[in-house]
Coordinates of C-alpha atoms and ligand atoms in Angstrom, one line a residue:
M17 CA 7.1 -0.1 28.7
T18 CA 7.5 1.0 25.1
K19 CA 8.1 -0.8 21.8
Q20 CA 8.6 0.3 18.3
A21 CA 5.2 1.3 16.8
P22 CA 4.5 0.2 13.3
F23 CA 5.5 3.0 11.0
G24 CA 4.0 3.5 7.5
T25 CA 1.3 1.5 5.8
H26 CA 3.4 -0.8 3.7
D27 CA 5.4 -3.8 4.7
R28 CA 8.5 -5.2 2.9
S29 CA 6.3 -7.1 0.4
G30 CA 4.6 -3.8 -0.6
E31 CA 1.3 -4.9 0.9
R32 CA -0.6 -2.1 2.6
K33 CA -1.1 -2.7 6.4
C34 CA -3.5 -1.3 9.0
L35 CA -1.5 1.3 11.0
W36 CA -2.7 -0.2 14.2
C37 CA -2.9 -4.0 14.0
R38 CA -0.8 -4.6 10.8
R39 CA -3.4 -6.8 9.1
T40 CA -3.2 -6.6 5.3
L41 CA -5.7 -3.9 4.1
P42 CA -8.0 -4.6 1.2
A43 CA -7.1 -3.1 -2.2
P44 CA -8.2 0.6 -2.1
A45 CA -11.3 1.7 -3.9
R46 CA -10.6 3.6 -7.1
T47 CA -12.1 6.7 -5.6
G48 CA -11.6 8.2 -2.3
R49 CA -8.6 8.2 0.1
P50 CA -6.8 5.0 0.7
R51 CA -7.7 3.2 3.9
L52 CA -5.2 3.5 6.8
Y53 CA -7.0 1.1 9.2
C54 CA -8.8 -2.2 8.7
R55 CA -11.7 -1.4 11.0
Q56 CA -13.1 1.4 13.1
S57 CA -11.8 0.0 16.3
C58 CA -8.3 0.1 15.0
R59 CA -8.7 3.8 14.1
Q60 CA -10.0 4.5 17.5
Q61 CA -7.3 2.6 19.4
D62 CA -4.6 4.3 17.3
Y63 CA -6.2 7.7 18.0
E64 CA -6.3 7.0 21.8
A65 CA -2.7 5.7 21.7
R66 CA -1.6 8.9 20.0
L67 CA -3.3 11.0 22.6
R68 CA -1.5 9.0 25.3
A69 CA 1.8 9.4 23.4
T70 CA 1.3 13.2 23.3
E71 CA 0.5 13.3 27.0
L72 CA 3.6 11.2 27.8
Q73 CA 5.8 13.1 25.3
L74 CA 6.7 9.9 23.5
G75 CA 8.4 9.9 20.1
D76 CA 6.5 8.9 16.9
N77 CA 7.9 5.4 17.0
E78 CA 7.3 4.7 20.7
L79 CA 4.1 3.2 22.0
V80 CA 2.9 2.3 25.6
V81 CA 1.8 -1.3 25.8
A82 CA 0.7 -3.5 28.7
R83 CA 3.5 -5.6 30.2
V84 CA 1.2 -8.6 30.1
Q85 CA 0.9 -8.3 26.3
I86 CA 4.6 -8.2 25.8
D87 CA 5.0 -11.2 28.2
E88 CA 2.3 -13.2 26.3
L89 CA 4.1 -12.4 23.0
R90 CA 7.5 -13.3 24.3
D91 CA 6.2 -16.6 25.9
A92 CA 4.5 -17.6 22.7
A93 CA 7.7 -16.7 20.7
H94 CA 9.8 -18.8 23.0
V95 CA 7.6 -21.8 22.6
L96 CA 7.7 -21.4 18.8
A97 CA 11.5 -21.0 19.0
Y98 CA 11.8 -24.3 21.0
A99 CA 9.6 -26.1 18.5
V100 CA 11.7 -24.8 15.5
D101 CA 14.9 -26.0 17.3
D102 CA 13.3 -29.4 18.0
T103 CA 12.2 -29.8 14.4
E104 CA 15.6 -28.8 13.0
R105 CA 17.3 -31.2 15.4
D106 CA 14.9 -34.0 14.4
L107 CA 15.4 -33.4 10.7
A108 CA 19.2 -33.3 11.2
A109 CA 19.1 -36.6 13.1
A110 CA 16.8 -38.3 10.5
P111 CA 17.2 -36.6 7.1
N112 CA 14.6 -38.8 5.4
P113 CA 11.7 -38.9 7.9
T114 CA 8.7 -41.1 7.4
K115 CA 5.3 -39.6 6.6
S116 CA 4.2 -40.2 10.2
E117 CA 7.4 -38.6 11.6
L118 CA 6.8 -35.5 9.4
L119 CA 3.2 -35.4 10.5
E120 CA 4.3 -35.5 14.1
M121 CA 6.8 -32.6 13.5
L122 CA 4.2 -30.6 11.7
T123 CA 1.7 -31.1 14.4
W124 CA 4.2 -29.9 17.1
L125 CA 5.1 -26.9 15.0
L126 CA 1.5 -25.9 14.5
E127 CA 0.7 -26.4 18.2
A128 CA 3.6 -24.1 19.0
A129 CA 2.7 -21.6 16.3
R130 CA -1.0 -21.2 17.1
P131 CA -0.6 -19.0 20.2
V132 CA 1.6 -16.6 18.1
R133 CA -1.2 -16.6 15.4
D134 CA -3.9 -16.0 18.0
L135 CA -2.0 -13.1 19.4
C136 CA -2.2 -11.4 16.0
R137 CA -6.0 -11.7 15.7
Ligands
ZN17 ZN1 -6.4 -3.0 12.1

């Protein structure tokens, strides 16, 4: 299975991102080359992925990932999507929710969003 690999070190906001995990990189030191990776393990994983890509003759924007990782991300995204739908429906049905209703919605959204966040760490 392949997916689009992150390309370049900047996102749309102009922040510099790790080439492997896409975490925001710290501001570069005044001297020396700008960092491309947030940590050594990201540099190593990217290096190994590039070796595999060469062996498999993949293009620059293709990456081999485990099906289980894609499935986990897809499942977490679906749960979050349902929570967003529920919250939008609740807000449409009751445009002036009470504080406790808002807290309930926020709690549900956070529960649904945490698995997505945890996959990013
Ligand atoms: Zn990284």
